[in-house]
C-alpha cells in the first residue's frame, strides 16, 4: 500500500481479512493486529476519511502497546464518533460490538482477548457501514 492509491473495494477486502483473522488470533499476537488495524486506519479511503488515525492517536496506541495495555490500545483505534460494548463469552472468549458513524446496527465479533475482539469488530464494522452507504 505504500505510495499507491488503494480503491475502496481493495481496502475493504483487506479490512475484512484482518477482521476475520483477528477472531482466530492468539493472545501473543495482539500487538501485531493492533498495529495492522492502525495501518489500515492510516489509509482510510473516501467515505471513511473521518476514521483516519491522527498522529496523537498513533502515539497513544504505541505507548499503550509498549506498556502491554492492549485493550487500551485497541480502544484508541476507535473513531471519535463510534460506539463500543464489550462482554465475556464464558471464560475463554471476549466479545465486542462496534457501531461506526452511519452504520445502521452494530457489528459484533469475538476474540481470545478484548483487544482482538475490538480489532475484529472494528474492522468488520467498516464492511457493514459501507453496505449501509451503498443502500442510500
PDB file of C-alpha atoms in Angstrom:
ATOM      1  CA  UNK A   1       0.000   0.000   0.000  1.00  0.00           C
ATOM      2  CA  UNK A   2       2.963   2.311   0.259  1.00  0.00           C
ATOM      3  CA  UNK A   3       2.760   5.166  -2.201  1.00  0.00           C
ATOM      4  CA  UNK A   4      -0.115   3.747  -4.197  1.00  0.00           C
ATOM      5  CA  UNK A   5      -3.777   4.620  -4.099  1.00  0.00           C
ATOM      6  CA  UNK A   6      -5.956   1.752  -2.895  1.00  0.00           C
ATOM      7  CA  UNK A   7      -9.552   1.515  -4.068  1.00  0.00           C
ATOM      8  CA  UNK A   8     -12.361   1.262  -1.528  1.00  0.00           C
ATOM      9  CA  UNK A   9     -13.054  -2.340  -2.562  1.00  0.00           C
ATOM     10  CA  UNK A  10      -9.378  -3.303  -2.114  1.00  0.00           C
ATOM     11  CA  UNK A  11      -9.252  -1.582   1.263  1.00  0.00           C
ATOM     12  CA  UNK A  12     -12.467  -3.261   2.403  1.00  0.00           C
ATOM     13  CA  UNK A  13     -11.146  -6.672   1.299  1.00  0.00           C
ATOM     14  CA  UNK A  14      -8.002  -6.114   3.380  1.00  0.00           C
ATOM     15  CA  UNK A  15     -10.007  -4.907   6.376  1.00  0.00           C
ATOM     16  CA  UNK A  16     -12.319  -7.917   6.066  1.00  0.00           C
ATOM     17  CA  UNK A  17      -9.358 -10.298   6.030  1.00  0.00           C
ATOM     18  CA  UNK A  18      -7.844  -8.588   9.067  1.00  0.00           C
ATOM     19  CA  UNK A  19     -11.140  -8.686  10.973  1.00  0.00           C
ATOM     20  CA  UNK A  20     -11.714 -12.361  10.278  1.00  0.00           C
ATOM     21  CA  UNK A  21      -8.130 -13.292  11.174  1.00  0.00           C
ATOM     22  CA  UNK A  22      -8.299 -11.387  14.479  1.00  0.00           C
ATOM     23  CA  UNK A  23     -11.128 -13.634  15.663  1.00  0.00           C
ATOM     24  CA  UNK A  24      -8.766 -16.613  15.430  1.00  0.00           C
ATOM     25  CA  UNK A  25      -5.572 -14.895  16.630  1.00  0.00           C
ATOM     26  CA  UNK A  26      -3.640 -15.922  19.713  1.00  0.00           C
ATOM     27  CA  UNK A  27      -3.180 -13.506  22.634  1.00  0.00           C
ATOM     28  CA  UNK A  28       0.535 -13.147  21.913  1.00  0.00           C
ATOM     29  CA  UNK A  29      -0.395 -11.647  18.520  1.00  0.00           C
ATOM     30  CA  UNK A  30      -2.420  -8.740  19.914  1.00  0.00           C
ATOM     31  CA  UNK A  31       0.201  -6.111  19.168  1.00  0.00           C
ATOM     32  CA  UNK A  32       0.511  -7.210  15.524  1.00  0.00           C
ATOM     33  CA  UNK A  33      -3.255  -6.983  14.986  1.00  0.00           C
ATOM     34  CA  UNK A  34      -3.498  -3.619  16.714  1.00  0.00           C
ATOM     35  CA  UNK A  35      -0.690  -2.220  14.574  1.00  0.00           C
ATOM     36  CA  UNK A  36      -2.180  -3.762  11.410  1.00  0.00           C
ATOM     37  CA  UNK A  37      -5.555  -2.145  12.130  1.00  0.00           C
ATOM     38  CA  UNK A  38      -3.783   1.142  12.821  1.00  0.00           C
ATOM     39  CA  UNK A  39      -2.057   0.881   9.451  1.00  0.00           C
ATOM     40  CA  UNK A  40      -5.408   0.256   7.756  1.00  0.00           C
ATOM     41  CA  UNK A  41      -6.894   3.277   9.547  1.00  0.00           C
ATOM     42  CA  UNK A  42      -3.989   5.416   8.401  1.00  0.00           C
ATOM     43  CA  UNK A  43      -5.119   4.778   4.831  1.00  0.00           C
ATOM     44  CA  UNK A  44      -8.910   5.043   5.133  1.00  0.00           C
ATOM     45  CA  UNK A  45     -10.344   5.869   1.716  1.00  0.00           C
ATOM     46  CA  UNK A  46     -13.203   8.182   0.741  1.00  0.00           C
ATOM     47  CA  UNK A  47     -16.266   7.569   2.861  1.00  0.00           C
ATOM     48  CA  UNK A  48     -14.141   6.570   5.843  1.00  0.00           C
ATOM     49  CA  UNK A  49     -11.721   9.513   5.899  1.00  0.00           C
ATOM     50  CA  UNK A  50     -13.265  10.577   9.239  1.00  0.00           C
ATOM     51  CA  UNK A  51     -11.849   7.381  10.794  1.00  0.00           C
ATOM     52  CA  UNK A  52      -8.203   8.102   9.892  1.00  0.00           C
ATOM     53  CA  UNK A  53      -5.808   7.936  12.809  1.00  0.00           C
ATOM     54  CA  UNK A  54      -4.350  11.209  13.966  1.00  0.00           C
ATOM     55  CA  UNK A  55      -0.700  11.459  14.970  1.00  0.00           C
ATOM     56  CA  UNK A  56      -1.752  11.739  18.619  1.00  0.00           C
ATOM     57  CA  UNK A  57      -3.874   8.574  18.376  1.00  0.00           C
ATOM     58  CA  UNK A  58      -0.968   6.732  16.801  1.00  0.00           C
ATOM     59  CA  UNK A  59       1.346   7.875  19.599  1.00  0.00           C
ATOM     60  CA  UNK A  60      -1.164   6.781  22.266  1.00  0.00           C
ATOM     61  CA  UNK A  61      -1.537   3.370  20.616  1.00  0.00           C
ATOM     62  CA  UNK A  62       2.234   2.851  20.560  1.00  0.00           C
ATOM     63  CA  UNK A  63       2.516   3.924  24.201  1.00  0.00           C
ATOM     64  CA  UNK A  64      -0.264   1.560  25.293  1.00  0.00           C
ATOM     65  CA  UNK A  65       1.221  -1.379  23.389  1.00  0.00           C
ATOM     66  CA  UNK A  66       4.632  -0.595  24.875  1.00  0.00           C
ATOM     67  CA  UNK A  67       3.104  -0.944  28.345  1.00  0.00           C
ATOM     68  CA  UNK A  68       1.209  -4.142  27.470  1.00  0.00           C
ATOM     69  CA  UNK A  69      -2.128  -2.297  27.706  1.00  0.00           C
ATOM     70  CA  UNK A  70      -3.567  -3.970  24.621  1.00  0.00           C
ATOM     71  CA  UNK A  71      -7.242  -3.299  25.343  1.00  0.00           C
ATOM     72  CA  UNK A  72      -6.471   0.413  25.792  1.00  0.00           C
ATOM     73  CA  UNK A  73      -4.512   0.396  22.528  1.00  0.00           C
ATOM     74  CA  UNK A  74      -7.437  -1.221  20.714  1.00  0.00           C
ATOM     75  CA  UNK A  75      -9.829   1.346  22.206  1.00  0.00           C
ATOM     76  CA  UNK A  76      -7.576   4.130  20.910  1.00  0.00           C
ATOM     77  CA  UNK A  77      -8.191   2.804  17.375  1.00  0.00           C
ATOM     78  CA  UNK A  78     -11.884   3.679  17.533  1.00  0.00           C
ATOM     79  CA  UNK A  79     -13.013   6.724  15.550  1.00  0.00           C
ATOM     80  CA  UNK A  80     -14.318   9.654  17.606  1.00  0.00           C
ATOM     81  CA  UNK A  81     -17.975   9.061  16.726  1.00  0.00           C
ATOM     82  CA  UNK A  82     -18.321   5.352  17.290  1.00  0.00           C
ATOM     83  CA  UNK A  83     -19.843   3.174  19.944  1.00  0.00           C
ATOM     84  CA  UNK A  84     -18.482   0.123  21.724  1.00  0.00           C
ATOM     85  CA  UNK A  85     -19.828  -2.530  24.033  1.00  0.00           C
ATOM     86  CA  UNK A  86     -17.789  -5.432  25.405  1.00  0.00           C
ATOM     87  CA  UNK A  87     -18.659  -8.590  27.292  1.00  0.00           C
ATOM     88  CA  UNK A  88     -17.286 -12.022  28.084  1.00  0.00           C
ATOM     89  CA  UNK A  89     -18.408 -15.212  26.400  1.00  0.00           C
ATOM     90  CA  UNK A  90     -17.678 -17.774  29.066  1.00  0.00           C
ATOM     91  CA  UNK A  91     -14.145 -17.782  30.416  1.00  0.00           C
ATOM     92  CA  UNK A  92     -12.321 -18.162  27.109  1.00  0.00           C
ATOM     93  CA  UNK A  93     -13.676 -15.512  24.760  1.00  0.00           C
ATOM     94  CA  UNK A  94     -14.179 -11.781  24.739  1.00  0.00           C
ATOM     95  CA  UNK A  95     -16.927 -10.145  22.729  1.00  0.00           C
ATOM     96  CA  UNK A  96     -17.035  -6.634  21.294  1.00  0.00           C
ATOM     97  CA  UNK A  97     -19.731  -4.771  19.403  1.00  0.00           C
ATOM     98  CA  UNK A  98     -18.775  -1.660  17.441  1.00  0.00           C
ATOM     99  CA  UNK A  99     -21.018   0.852  15.746  1.00  0.00           C
ATOM    100  CA  UNK A 100     -19.477   3.374  13.383  1.00  0.00           C
ATOM    101  CA  UNK A 101     -20.993   6.683  12.392  1.00  0.00           C
ATOM    102  CA  UNK A 102     -23.502   5.992   9.626  1.00  0.00           C
ATOM    103  CA  UNK A 103     -23.778   2.304  10.416  1.00  0.00           C
ATOM    104  CA  UNK A 104     -27.355   1.046  10.788  1.00  0.00           C
ATOM    105  CA  UNK A 105     -26.647  -1.535  13.508  1.00  0.00           C
ATOM    106  CA  UNK A 106     -23.580  -2.697  15.316  1.00  0.00           C
ATOM    107  CA  UNK A 107     -21.068  -5.354  14.344  1.00  0.00           C
ATOM    108  CA  UNK A 108     -20.150  -7.987  16.898  1.00  0.00           C
ATOM    109  CA  UNK A 109     -17.057 -10.179  16.946  1.00  0.00           C
ATOM    110  CA  UNK A 110     -15.244 -12.405  19.392  1.00  0.00           C
ATOM    111  CA  UNK A 111     -11.599 -12.935  20.156  1.00  0.00           C
ATOM    112  CA  UNK A 112      -9.378 -14.544  22.750  1.00  0.00           C
ATOM    113  CA  UNK A 113      -8.816 -11.107  24.315  1.00  0.00           C
ATOM    114  CA  UNK A 114     -10.744  -7.844  24.436  1.00  0.00           C
ATOM    115  CA  UNK A 115      -8.169  -6.216  22.167  1.00  0.00           C
ATOM    116  CA  UNK A 116      -8.580  -8.882  19.484  1.00  0.00           C
ATOM    117  CA  UNK A 117     -12.375  -8.741  19.737  1.00  0.00           C
ATOM    118  CA  UNK A 118     -12.316  -4.932  19.416  1.00  0.00           C
ATOM    119  CA  UNK A 119      -9.968  -5.039  16.414  1.00  0.00           C
ATOM    120  CA  UNK A 120     -12.144  -7.644  14.723  1.00  0.00           C
ATOM    121  CA  UNK A 121     -15.439  -5.854  15.401  1.00  0.00           C
ATOM    122  CA  UNK A 122     -13.975  -2.520  14.289  1.00  0.00           C
ATOM    123  CA  UNK A 123     -12.612  -3.964  11.070  1.00  0.00           C
ATOM    124  CA  UNK A 124     -15.837  -5.757  10.216  1.00  0.00           C
ATOM    125  CA  UNK A 125     -17.869  -2.636  11.083  1.00  0.00           C
ATOM    126  CA  UNK A 126     -16.385  -0.880   8.065  1.00  0.00           C
ATOM    127  CA  UNK A 127     -17.925  -3.537   5.813  1.00  0.00           C
ATOM    128  CA  UNK A 128     -21.336  -3.129   7.440  1.00  0.00           C
ATOM    129  CA  UNK A 129     -21.096   0.667   7.303  1.00  0.00           C
ATOM    130  CA  UNK A 130     -20.132   0.559   3.641  1.00  0.00           C
ATOM    131  CA  UNK A 131     -23.112  -1.670   2.909  1.00  0.00           C
ATOM    132  CA  UNK A 132     -25.334   0.975   4.559  1.00  0.00           C
ATOM    133  CA  UNK A 133     -23.736   3.724   2.412  1.00  0.00           C
ATOM    134  CA  UNK A 134     -24.376   1.648  -0.712  1.00  0.00           C
ATOM    135  CA  UNK A 135     -28.078   1.340   0.131  1.00  0.00           C
ATOM    136  CA  UNK A 136     -28.541   5.124   0.437  1.00  0.00           C
TER     137      UNK A 136
END
